[in-house]
Structures are given as structure tokens and as C-alpha cells.
Amino acid sequence: MITLHENYLDEPFAEEAKEVMGQNLSLLDQVSKGEEKYRDSLGWLNVSQWADEDHLQRIQALADKVRKNADAFVLIGVGGSNNAARSVIEALKTKGNPEIIYAGNTLSSNALNRMLSSLEGRSVYIDCIAKNFETLEPGASFRILRKYLEDTYGEKDAAERIIATGTKGSSLEQLCRDNGYEFLEFPEDIGGRYTAISNVGLLPMAVAGIDIRAVARGAAEIEARLKKDCTPDNPAYRYACIRNAAFRHGYRVEVLSSFEPQLRWFYKWWQQLFAESEGKDGKGLFPSCCEFSEDLHSVGQFIQSGTHVLLETFLTVKEGQSSLVIHDDGKKDYFDYLNGMDFKDINRIDFEATIQAHSKDLPCLNVEMERLDAFGFGELFYFFQYACYISAEILGVNPFDQPGVEAYKARLFAELGKE
Ligand code: PA5
């Protein structure tokens, strides 16, 4: 269950948001059905389309095969082909599962050499995930890793350790056919950043031992709730309207702030989702992230008292925090006010103190998830994707393309001599 708390918005701003909510209500019905103009990009809107029991069984079976033999599993992918899986894996990973190692997201030879060194002496499997198998980073890393596997295991055994996730009919599928690699389908009708609940996000999660059925269930449950509610109470709609009210008001940055370091990699997923979906035609809030309480001692200064450009969205977790009590050790360190207190309460009190302080100077809201678990991540992915679709529609931009990304790519390819 995701709850949106708006009680820290001040009266005039809440009124502006209410106005936006009144103006765009007809969008909700259109979005819940999926608009015809985006037909080719809405495969994620019905969770069951790419994550029904059949898909989940196939993904789990392949993951189990890998898990039996692998110590390390290299996820080769960048942006939408990497961020969703990584955010869940890095938050929920436990011992006794293959370690997930990331490649295909950098061109740094230092980083790539370190990644290769970390594979030494381990049983390695890889998954190259790319919708458009022209993206430089995953393509280049895939080459290096294929060579590593072939040098280590010989060509035949290496082929057994290679999986690729690409669109049907792509050159990546052909490469798999030619060389006997396992091929998984990258949904043609979903853009990278919306693919969390599909082969793209779920296979690496399953290899890492994450309960992918729970992820899919979380997404499906919130899908049903959001689609059923075409009223101004719909939390994804309210969030989208508040963001747009902030933009109209002149705010230019949205900071996603959390007191839970386990969400560190989720920030990257969220940031990509909103940046690529909304940052076009000279519009959009720049999505930024803060890891509290650490960042309160750095950028906290700017948030409280700097240029008035920020909307702050807190992401909090309601339940399930583990306990760690501070004991009195009888030594004089002037921290006795903490005697007997639990970190889980101190962290919550820090959140409350922070939102009270920040909301005096900027609009603040709180997206609260019930628990930080696989189900909760499924909910988060769907909630923000749905909200992002609505938000971009209100803003008047296409949520599913990313033309700006192509500008640098064209120059880079020309410099590298690509035909
Ligand atoms: O959301 C998107 O479409 C992009 O961010 C892509 O995920 C990213 O560019 C990686 O693309 P590809 O999977 O084609 O290599």
C-alpha cells in the first residue's frame, strides 16, 4: 500500500495543486485505458501482459538454472536495462545467492578492468540486456565479457553461460541464434525505463534470489487500485498534479529524499524515469535525490535556505525497520539523552523534524510505502510509472520518447567512426 501525505503543503500551494487537479481529471480515464497514440509504449500498463504466471515461471526456471552453477552474474545493461533490477537487488540482496555484478553502464577502462578482476576464480554467467542493440556501453561490455568467458571456459561452455535479452528480430537475437546463447524477449511495446516488471528487470532479480512473484503482485495490486479510481483521490494523479503545480509556480527541481540508504539505487531508477520522460521541449522538473540523514549535513543547507527552485518529495517506509537500541555504557559523552532509544525511532523522528523544517520554506510531500520488500518495490515501480505518464501528459510532453539522448550519441558515433 502506498500512501501520499500532503499535510505539509502550505495553503496557497495546496490551492494551486487543487486547481491543477480540477483541470485534468478527464486524463485519468484515458490513462487507465491507455491512449491510442502511445499504443506502442504501453506494454507495462497491464502488469499481466509481461508478468503473468507463464512469464514468471519461465523467468524463474531460467534463473534457477543459473543459480545452480553461478557465483557471479553480470548484468550488462545501461539506463532502463539496468536500473530497476539494480534498485531491488541492492536493497534486498542476502547472502548465499550469486553476486550480481554490473557492466555495460560505463566506458571507463579502470571500472571495466576492476569488474573483470572481480570475476577471477568464480563461476560466471552473463545477461546482456539491450532493446536497441546499438547502445555503445552494453555492446562494448558484451564483447569484453564474451571474450572473458571464452578464454576461461572455451567457446562451447561459454555459450551455455550467456543470456541476452533483446527484441524479437533484432541483431541481438540473431547473434544468439548464430552462437547458441539463450535469448529472452525484451518487450517491443515497452521503453527501457518502464520495463521493471518484465524479463528485463525480473530475470536478474530472480537470479539474485528476489521473490519476483511478490514484485509482480505488488505492481498488479496497485495497478488495480489506481485504474479503478478515476477521482481526484487517486494518489498517483494527486502526485502528478502537485508536480505540475510546482512547475507552473516556477519551481524547477524535484528532490526525492529518503532516510533509508537501502533505497540508494532506487533513486537512479526514479531519476531516469522522470528525467527522460519529462525533460523535453524546455519543460520539466529536474529530478534530484538526497540520501538522508547524511545529505542533511551537505545539501540540506541549500534545500532549507538556497534558491527557491525546489519541490521535495520524501519517500518513507512505514513498517518493518529492524531494532537497534543504544545502551548506556556509563561513560561521559553527553549523549545520555539517547539512552534506551532505538535507531528506528530516532530515524523516524529525524524525518519528522526535517519535513517540518523544510516545509516552512518549500513545498514538501511524503510518499509512504508500507514495507521495504519485494512487494513494496513492485508497488513503487508501478505507482511512479503511472504518475509519470499522467504528469507528462499534464505537462504536454510525450512520456515515452527520449530524443535528447540521441544528440550526443550521433556525435559520439561519428567520432568513433561508426558507419
Ligand atoms: O528508457 C529508455 O528507453 C532508455 O533509457 C534505455 O533504457 C537506455 O538508453 C538503454 O537502451 P538499450 O536497452 O536500447 O541499450
Short mmCIF file of C-alpha atoms and ligand atoms in Angstrom, two decimals:
data_model
loop_
_atom_site.label_atom_id
_atom_site.label_comp_id
_atom_site.label_asym_id
_atom_site.label_seq_id
_atom_site.Cartn_x
_atom_site.Cartn_y
_atom_site.Cartn_z
CA MET A 1 0.00 0.00 0.00
CA ILE A 2 1.36 3.42 -0.97
CA THR A 3 0.00 6.49 0.78
CA LEU A 4 0.52 10.08 -0.30
CA HIS A 5 0.70 12.56 2.57
CA GLU A 6 0.13 16.18 1.60
CA ASN A 7 -0.38 17.69 5.03
CA TYR A 8 2.87 19.68 4.92
CA LEU A 9 1.91 21.68 1.81
CA ASP A 10 1.00 25.24 2.76
CA GLU A 11 -2.47 26.57 1.99
CA PRO A 12 -1.72 28.70 -1.11
CA PHE A 13 0.31 25.93 -2.77
CA ALA A 14 -2.31 23.29 -1.90
CA GLU A 15 -4.89 25.56 -3.62
CA GLU A 16 -2.73 25.77 -6.76
CA ALA A 17 -2.43 21.97 -6.78
CA LYS A 18 -6.18 21.64 -6.34
CA GLU A 19 -6.68 23.82 -9.38
CA VAL A 20 -4.46 21.54 -11.50
CA MET A 21 -6.40 18.55 -10.13
CA GLY A 22 -9.66 20.14 -11.21
CA GLN A 23 -8.39 20.88 -14.71
CA ASN A 24 -7.07 17.45 -15.70
CA LEU A 25 -9.45 14.89 -14.30
CA SER A 26 -10.54 13.62 -17.70
CA LEU A 27 -6.96 12.41 -18.25
CA LEU A 28 -7.35 9.74 -15.60
CA ASP A 29 -9.86 7.73 -17.53
CA GLN A 30 -7.75 7.95 -20.70
CA VAL A 31 -4.58 6.93 -18.90
CA SER A 32 -6.22 4.00 -17.12
CA LYS A 33 -7.25 2.59 -20.51
CA GLY A 34 -4.05 3.63 -22.26
CA GLU A 35 -4.19 6.17 -25.06
CA GLU A 36 -4.15 5.01 -28.67
CA LYS A 37 -1.36 7.47 -29.57
CA TYR A 38 1.00 5.61 -27.20
CA ARG A 39 -0.16 2.11 -28.12
CA ASP A 40 3.43 1.04 -28.91
CA SER A 41 4.75 2.07 -25.48
CA LEU A 42 2.11 0.87 -23.03
CA GLY A 43 3.02 -2.79 -22.54
CA TRP A 44 3.77 -2.02 -18.88
CA LEU A 45 0.29 -0.63 -18.16
CA ASN A 46 -1.19 -4.14 -17.75
CA VAL A 47 1.20 -5.99 -15.48
CA SER A 48 -0.17 -9.33 -16.61
CA GLN A 49 0.90 -8.68 -20.21
CA TRP A 50 4.57 -9.32 -19.49
CA ALA A 51 4.48 -10.79 -15.98
CA ASP A 52 1.66 -13.30 -15.84
CA GLU A 53 2.20 -16.74 -14.32
CA ASP A 54 3.57 -18.17 -17.59
CA HIS A 55 6.23 -15.47 -17.89
CA LEU A 56 7.11 -15.71 -14.21
CA GLN A 57 7.52 -19.48 -14.42
CA ARG A 58 9.83 -19.22 -17.41
CA ILE A 59 11.91 -16.50 -15.81
CA GLN A 60 12.16 -18.40 -12.53
CA ALA A 61 13.13 -21.65 -14.30
CA LEU A 62 15.95 -19.90 -16.18
CA ALA A 63 17.07 -18.11 -13.02
CA ASP A 64 17.11 -21.43 -11.11
CA LYS A 65 19.33 -22.96 -13.79
CA VAL A 66 21.77 -20.07 -13.46
CA ARG A 67 21.58 -20.06 -9.66
CA LYS A 68 22.60 -23.73 -9.53
CA ASN A 69 26.00 -23.03 -11.11
CA ALA A 70 26.79 -19.33 -10.81
CA ASP A 71 28.78 -17.49 -8.18
CA ALA A 72 28.58 -14.28 -10.16
CA PHE A 73 26.02 -12.99 -12.65
CA VAL A 74 26.96 -9.99 -14.75
CA LEU A 75 24.07 -7.74 -15.70
CA ILE A 76 25.16 -5.92 -18.85
CA GLY A 77 22.83 -3.00 -19.42
CA VAL A 78 22.51 0.74 -19.11
CA GLY A 79 19.67 3.03 -18.01
CA GLY A 80 16.33 1.30 -18.28
CA SER A 81 18.04 -2.02 -18.95
CA ASN A 82 19.73 -1.94 -15.56
CA ASN A 83 18.29 0.49 -13.02
CA ALA A 84 15.11 -1.32 -11.94
CA ALA A 85 16.77 -4.66 -11.24
CA ARG A 86 19.69 -2.98 -9.55
CA SER A 87 17.46 -0.94 -7.23
CA VAL A 88 15.72 -4.06 -5.92
CA ILE A 89 18.80 -6.28 -5.82
CA GLU A 90 20.98 -3.76 -3.99
CA ALA A 91 18.20 -3.08 -1.47
CA LEU A 92 17.17 -6.65 -0.72
CA LYS A 93 20.14 -8.91 -1.53
CA THR A 94 21.05 -11.56 1.03
CA LYS A 95 23.99 -13.94 1.42
CA GLY A 96 24.02 -17.33 -0.31
CA ASN A 97 22.94 -16.06 -3.75
CA PRO A 98 25.06 -15.37 -6.83
CA GLU A 99 26.56 -11.90 -6.62
CA ILE A 100 25.14 -9.55 -9.25
CA ILE A 101 27.87 -7.53 -10.93
CA TYR A 102 27.11 -4.59 -13.22
CA ALA A 103 28.64 -3.86 -16.61
CA GLY A 104 27.51 -2.17 -19.79
CA ASN A 105 26.98 1.09 -17.95
CA THR A 106 30.43 2.66 -18.28
CA LEU A 107 33.23 3.22 -20.79
CA SER A 108 35.86 3.60 -18.08
CA SER A 109 38.67 1.09 -18.62
CA ASN A 110 39.51 1.29 -14.89
CA ALA A 111 35.98 0.34 -13.93
CA LEU A 112 35.80 -2.40 -16.56
CA ASN A 113 39.17 -3.88 -15.56
CA ARG A 114 38.09 -3.89 -11.92
CA MET A 115 34.85 -5.61 -12.91
CA LEU A 116 36.80 -8.28 -14.83
CA SER A 117 39.20 -8.80 -11.90
CA SER A 118 36.24 -9.36 -9.59
CA LEU A 119 35.23 -12.36 -11.73
CA GLU A 120 38.50 -14.25 -11.32
CA GLY A 121 38.08 -17.73 -9.86
CA ARG A 122 34.29 -17.56 -9.87
CA SER A 123 31.66 -19.36 -11.91
CA VAL A 124 30.31 -16.58 -14.13
CA TYR A 125 27.08 -16.17 -16.13
CA ILE A 126 26.07 -13.04 -18.02
CA ASP A 127 22.91 -11.38 -19.35
CA CYS A 128 23.26 -8.67 -21.99
CA ILE A 129 20.10 -6.57 -21.90
CA ALA A 130 19.55 -4.09 -24.73
CA LYS A 131 16.43 -3.01 -26.53
CA ASN A 132 18.28 -1.14 -29.20
CA PHE A 133 21.42 -3.23 -29.59
CA GLU A 134 23.37 -0.24 -30.84
CA THR A 135 23.90 1.38 -27.46
CA LEU A 136 27.65 1.62 -27.06
CA GLU A 137 28.15 0.74 -23.40
CA PRO A 138 26.33 -2.63 -23.31
CA GLY A 139 27.54 -3.61 -26.78
CA ALA A 140 31.19 -2.93 -25.89
CA SER A 141 30.97 -4.64 -22.49
CA PHE A 142 29.28 -7.67 -24.05
CA ARG A 143 32.30 -8.14 -26.34
CA ILE A 144 34.73 -7.99 -23.45
CA LEU A 145 32.71 -10.39 -21.36
CA ARG A 146 32.20 -12.88 -24.20
CA LYS A 147 35.96 -12.96 -24.64
CA TYR A 148 36.46 -13.39 -20.91
CA LEU A 149 34.04 -16.34 -20.85
CA GLU A 150 35.51 -17.95 -23.96
CA ASP A 151 39.08 -17.58 -22.65
CA THR A 152 38.04 -19.03 -19.32
CA TYR A 153 35.66 -21.84 -20.28
CA GLY A 154 36.19 -22.42 -24.02
CA GLU A 155 33.68 -21.42 -26.69
CA LYS A 156 31.14 -24.20 -26.13
CA ASP A 157 30.90 -23.94 -22.34
CA ALA A 158 30.94 -20.12 -22.59
CA ALA A 159 27.86 -20.20 -24.83
CA GLU A 160 25.96 -22.06 -22.09
CA ARG A 161 26.68 -19.18 -19.73
CA ILE A 162 25.44 -16.38 -21.97
CA ILE A 163 21.92 -14.98 -21.95
CA ALA A 164 20.78 -11.97 -23.95
CA THR A 165 17.56 -10.00 -23.58
CA GLY A 166 16.62 -8.20 -26.77
CA THR A 167 13.71 -7.51 -29.07
CA LYS A 168 12.47 -10.17 -31.45
CA GLY A 169 14.05 -9.89 -34.88
CA SER A 170 16.95 -7.76 -33.59
CA SER A 171 20.61 -8.28 -34.39
CA LEU A 172 21.00 -9.39 -30.77
CA GLU A 173 18.56 -12.24 -31.34
CA GLN A 174 20.49 -13.19 -34.48
CA LEU A 175 23.75 -13.18 -32.52
CA CYS A 176 22.16 -15.57 -30.02
CA ARG A 177 20.89 -17.85 -32.78
CA ASP A 178 24.29 -17.92 -34.51
CA ASN A 179 26.16 -18.75 -31.32
CA GLY A 180 23.74 -20.82 -29.26
CA TYR A 181 23.09 -18.26 -26.49
CA GLU A 182 19.85 -18.25 -24.52
CA PHE A 183 17.56 -15.49 -25.83
CA LEU A 184 14.90 -13.71 -23.79
CA GLU A 185 12.39 -11.30 -25.24
CA PHE A 186 12.67 -7.59 -24.46
CA PRO A 187 9.09 -6.30 -24.80
CA GLU A 188 8.79 -4.39 -28.05
CA ASP A 189 5.99 -2.27 -26.61
CA ILE A 190 7.85 -1.03 -23.51
CA GLY A 191 10.63 1.56 -23.42
CA GLY A 192 13.64 0.72 -21.22
CA ARG A 193 12.74 2.80 -18.17
CA TYR A 194 9.27 1.20 -17.90
CA THR A 195 10.50 -2.43 -18.04
CA ALA A 196 10.90 -3.26 -14.34
CA ILE A 197 8.11 -5.85 -14.36
CA SER A 198 9.19 -7.83 -17.42
CA ASN A 199 12.01 -10.18 -18.47
CA VAL A 200 14.32 -7.16 -18.36
CA GLY A 201 14.02 -6.44 -14.65
CA LEU A 202 12.76 -9.75 -13.32
CA LEU A 203 15.43 -12.21 -14.54
CA PRO A 204 18.35 -10.52 -12.74
CA MET A 205 16.17 -10.10 -9.65
CA ALA A 206 15.27 -13.82 -9.69
CA VAL A 207 18.94 -14.80 -10.09
CA ALA A 208 19.68 -12.69 -7.01
CA GLY A 209 17.08 -14.65 -5.05
CA ILE A 210 14.40 -11.94 -5.00
CA ASP A 211 10.79 -13.16 -4.87
CA ILE A 212 9.71 -11.97 -8.33
CA ARG A 213 6.14 -13.16 -7.83
CA ALA A 214 5.89 -10.72 -4.92
CA VAL A 215 7.30 -7.91 -7.10
CA ALA A 216 4.71 -8.65 -9.79
CA ARG A 217 1.92 -8.97 -7.20
CA GLY A 218 2.79 -5.58 -5.70
CA ALA A 219 2.63 -3.98 -9.14
CA ALA A 220 -0.61 -5.75 -10.09
CA GLU A 221 -2.35 -4.80 -6.85
CA ILE A 222 -1.57 -1.13 -7.18
CA GLU A 223 -2.45 -1.25 -10.89
CA ALA A 224 -5.95 -2.43 -9.96
CA ARG A 225 -6.28 0.27 -7.31
CA LEU A 226 -5.05 3.14 -9.50
CA LYS A 227 -7.07 2.15 -12.55
CA LYS A 228 -10.26 1.77 -10.54
CA ASP A 229 -10.01 5.21 -9.00
CA CYS A 230 -10.69 7.90 -11.60
CA THR A 231 -11.41 10.54 -8.95
CA PRO A 232 -9.21 13.33 -7.59
CA ASP A 233 -8.36 10.98 -4.69
CA ASN A 234 -6.19 8.81 -6.92
CA PRO A 235 -2.73 9.18 -5.25
CA ALA A 236 -0.74 8.89 -8.49
CA TYR A 237 -2.92 11.60 -10.03
CA ARG A 238 -2.54 13.85 -6.99
CA TYR A 239 1.23 13.41 -7.06
CA ALA A 240 1.33 14.21 -10.80
CA CYS A 241 -0.80 17.33 -10.26
CA ILE A 242 1.33 18.54 -7.35
CA ARG A 243 4.46 18.21 -9.52
CA ASN A 244 2.80 20.20 -12.28
CA ALA A 245 1.57 22.85 -9.84
CA ALA A 246 5.17 23.16 -8.68
CA PHE A 247 6.39 23.59 -12.26
CA ARG A 248 3.74 26.22 -13.01
CA HIS A 249 4.66 28.03 -9.81
CA GLY A 250 8.26 28.34 -11.00
CA TYR A 251 9.91 25.51 -9.11
CA ARG A 252 12.42 23.71 -11.32
CA VAL A 253 13.80 20.79 -9.30
CA GLU A 254 12.15 17.88 -7.52
CA VAL A 255 14.27 16.25 -4.85
CA LEU A 256 13.41 12.71 -3.82
CA SER A 257 14.61 12.40 -0.23
CA SER A 258 14.73 9.31 1.90
CA PHE A 259 16.11 8.29 5.26
CA GLU A 260 16.64 4.71 4.06
CA PRO A 261 20.03 4.03 2.42
CA GLN A 262 18.63 0.76 1.03
CA LEU A 263 16.77 2.95 -1.45
CA ARG A 264 20.06 4.34 -2.81
CA TRP A 265 19.77 2.60 -6.17
CA PHE A 266 16.07 3.23 -6.46
CA TYR A 267 16.87 6.96 -6.71
CA LYS A 268 18.65 6.29 -10.00
CA TRP A 269 15.64 4.46 -11.41
CA TRP A 270 13.25 7.24 -10.33
CA GLN A 271 15.58 9.92 -11.63
CA GLN A 272 15.83 8.32 -15.07
CA LEU A 273 12.08 7.76 -15.23
CA PHE A 274 11.21 11.42 -14.74
CA ALA A 275 14.24 12.96 -16.47
CA GLU A 276 13.80 11.05 -19.74
CA SER A 277 10.02 11.13 -19.67
CA GLU A 278 9.54 14.83 -18.93
CA GLY A 279 12.73 16.71 -19.69
CA LYS A 280 11.89 17.92 -23.20
CA ASP A 281 10.63 20.99 -25.06
CA GLY A 282 12.25 23.21 -22.42
CA LYS A 283 9.98 21.80 -19.71
CA GLY A 284 10.05 19.56 -16.64
CA LEU A 285 11.35 19.45 -13.08
CA PHE A 286 14.95 18.30 -12.85
CA PRO A 287 14.82 15.12 -10.72
CA SER A 288 17.43 15.02 -7.99
CA CYS A 289 17.88 12.77 -4.95
CA CYS A 290 19.06 13.05 -1.35
CA GLU A 291 20.17 10.32 0.97
CA PHE A 292 19.34 11.47 4.49
CA SER A 293 20.42 11.85 7.14
CA GLU A 294 23.90 12.15 5.55
CA ASP A 295 22.91 14.73 2.95
CA LEU A 296 21.27 16.92 5.59
CA HIS A 297 24.84 17.80 6.51
CA SER A 298 25.65 18.93 2.97
CA VAL A 299 22.89 19.85 0.51
CA GLY A 300 20.44 20.23 3.42
CA GLN A 301 21.70 23.80 3.65
CA PHE A 302 20.61 24.59 0.08
CA ILE A 303 17.28 22.82 0.45
CA GLN A 304 16.39 24.87 3.51
CA SER A 305 17.74 28.26 2.52
CA GLY A 306 19.01 28.30 -1.07
CA THR A 307 17.36 29.49 -4.30
CA HIS A 308 13.63 28.76 -4.23
CA VAL A 309 13.54 26.19 -7.01
CA LEU A 310 12.75 23.00 -5.11
CA LEU A 311 9.80 20.70 -4.56
CA GLU A 312 10.77 17.98 -2.07
CA THR A 313 9.19 14.52 -2.15
CA PHE A 314 10.05 12.33 0.80
CA LEU A 315 9.98 8.58 0.31
CA THR A 316 9.41 6.83 3.63
CA VAL A 317 8.87 3.27 4.82
CA LYS A 318 6.13 2.72 7.39
CA GLU A 319 6.94 -0.67 8.91
CA GLY A 320 9.47 -3.42 9.25
CA GLN A 321 12.53 -1.48 10.34
CA SER A 322 14.85 -3.62 12.45
CA SER A 323 15.61 -2.60 16.00
CA LEU A 324 18.92 -1.31 17.34
CA VAL A 325 18.87 0.09 20.84
CA ILE A 326 21.50 2.47 22.21
CA HIS A 327 22.65 1.34 25.63
CA ASP A 328 24.00 3.44 28.46
CA ASP A 329 27.68 2.46 28.84
CA GLY A 330 28.21 4.74 31.82
CA LYS A 331 30.85 6.86 30.03
CA LYS A 332 30.53 10.64 29.94
CA ASP A 333 29.98 11.51 26.25
CA TYR A 334 26.96 13.85 26.68
CA PHE A 335 24.74 11.61 24.59
CA ASP A 336 22.77 10.31 27.59
CA TYR A 337 19.53 11.67 26.13
CA LEU A 338 19.75 8.70 23.74
CA ASN A 339 19.88 6.06 26.48
CA GLY A 340 17.43 3.26 25.68
CA MET A 341 16.35 4.80 22.39
CA ASP A 342 16.01 2.73 19.23
CA PHE A 343 17.59 3.86 15.94
CA LYS A 344 14.37 3.02 14.15
CA ASP A 345 12.61 5.69 16.24
CA ILE A 346 15.47 8.18 16.02
CA ASN A 347 15.46 7.89 12.23
CA ARG A 348 11.67 8.46 12.12
CA ILE A 349 11.97 11.46 14.44
CA ASP A 350 14.71 12.84 12.18
CA PHE A 351 12.34 12.55 9.20
CA GLU A 352 9.60 14.39 11.10
CA ALA A 353 11.97 17.14 12.21
CA THR A 354 13.27 17.52 8.66
CA ILE A 355 9.91 17.72 6.91
CA GLN A 356 8.70 20.23 9.50
CA ALA A 357 11.76 22.41 8.96
CA HIS A 358 11.88 22.14 5.15
CA SER A 359 8.16 22.68 4.66
CA LYS A 360 8.48 26.14 6.20
CA ASP A 361 10.43 27.17 3.07
CA LEU A 362 9.38 24.84 0.22
CA PRO A 363 6.54 22.52 -0.77
CA CYS A 364 7.06 19.06 0.76
CA LEU A 365 5.06 15.88 0.41
CA ASN A 366 5.57 12.31 1.51
CA VAL A 367 5.14 9.10 -0.47
CA GLU A 368 4.94 6.38 2.15
CA MET A 369 5.41 2.71 1.35
CA GLU A 370 4.26 0.04 3.77
CA ARG A 371 7.37 -2.15 3.86
CA LEU A 372 10.70 -2.26 2.09
CA ASP A 373 10.28 -5.65 0.44
CA ALA A 374 9.77 -7.21 -3.00
CA PHE A 375 6.04 -6.48 -2.95
CA GLY A 376 6.72 -2.86 -1.97
CA PHE A 377 9.16 -2.39 -4.86
CA GLY A 378 6.53 -3.72 -7.30
CA GLU A 379 4.13 -1.10 -5.97
CA LEU A 380 6.71 1.67 -6.17
CA PHE A 381 7.63 0.93 -9.79
CA TYR A 382 4.03 0.90 -10.95
CA PHE A 383 2.98 3.89 -8.85
CA PHE A 384 5.72 6.15 -10.22
CA GLN A 385 5.35 4.92 -13.82
CA TYR A 386 1.62 5.61 -13.72
CA ALA A 387 2.17 9.00 -12.08
CA CYS A 388 4.88 9.86 -14.60
CA TYR A 389 2.59 9.05 -17.53
CA ILE A 390 -0.09 11.36 -16.09
CA SER A 391 2.40 14.04 -15.12
CA ALA A 392 3.97 14.18 -18.61
CA GLU A 393 0.52 14.34 -20.16
CA ILE A 394 -0.39 17.33 -17.99
CA LEU A 395 2.93 18.92 -18.88
CA GLY A 396 2.20 18.34 -22.56
CA VAL A 397 5.19 16.15 -23.47
CA ASN A 398 5.50 12.59 -24.76
CA PRO A 399 6.37 10.41 -21.72
CA PHE A 400 7.79 7.57 -23.80
CA ASP A 401 10.44 9.03 -26.08
CA GLN A 402 13.88 10.49 -25.32
CA PRO A 403 15.02 12.45 -28.40
CA GLY A 404 17.54 14.49 -26.41
CA VAL A 405 19.62 11.40 -25.70
CA GLU A 406 20.29 10.95 -29.40
CA ALA A 407 22.14 14.28 -29.84
CA TYR A 408 25.31 13.25 -28.05
CA LYS A 409 25.11 9.71 -29.43
CA ALA A 410 25.22 10.93 -33.02
CA ARG A 411 28.39 12.93 -32.30
CA LEU A 412 30.00 10.09 -30.39
CA PHE A 413 29.32 7.56 -33.16
CA ALA A 414 30.73 9.95 -35.73
CA GLU A 415 33.90 10.42 -33.65
CA LEU A 416 34.27 6.65 -33.26
CA GLY A 417 33.88 6.08 -37.00
CA LYS A 418 30.60 4.17 -36.84
CA GLU A 419 29.01 3.94 -40.28
O1 PA5 B 1 14.34 4.33 -21.16
C1 PA5 B 1 15.00 4.20 -22.19
O2 PA5 B 1 14.48 3.89 -23.25
C2 PA5 B 1 16.50 4.34 -22.20
O3 PA5 B 1 16.98 4.89 -21.04
C3 PA5 B 1 17.16 3.00 -22.40
O4 PA5 B 1 16.74 2.12 -21.40
C4 PA5 B 1 18.68 3.08 -22.38
O5 PA5 B 1 19.11 4.06 -23.26
C5 PA5 B 1 19.29 1.74 -22.78
O6 PA5 B 1 18.84 1.38 -24.04
P1 PA5 B 1 19.10 -0.04 -24.67
O7 PA5 B 1 18.41 -1.08 -23.84
O8 PA5 B 1 18.47 0.04 -26.03
O9 PA5 B 1 20.57 -0.24 -24.70
#
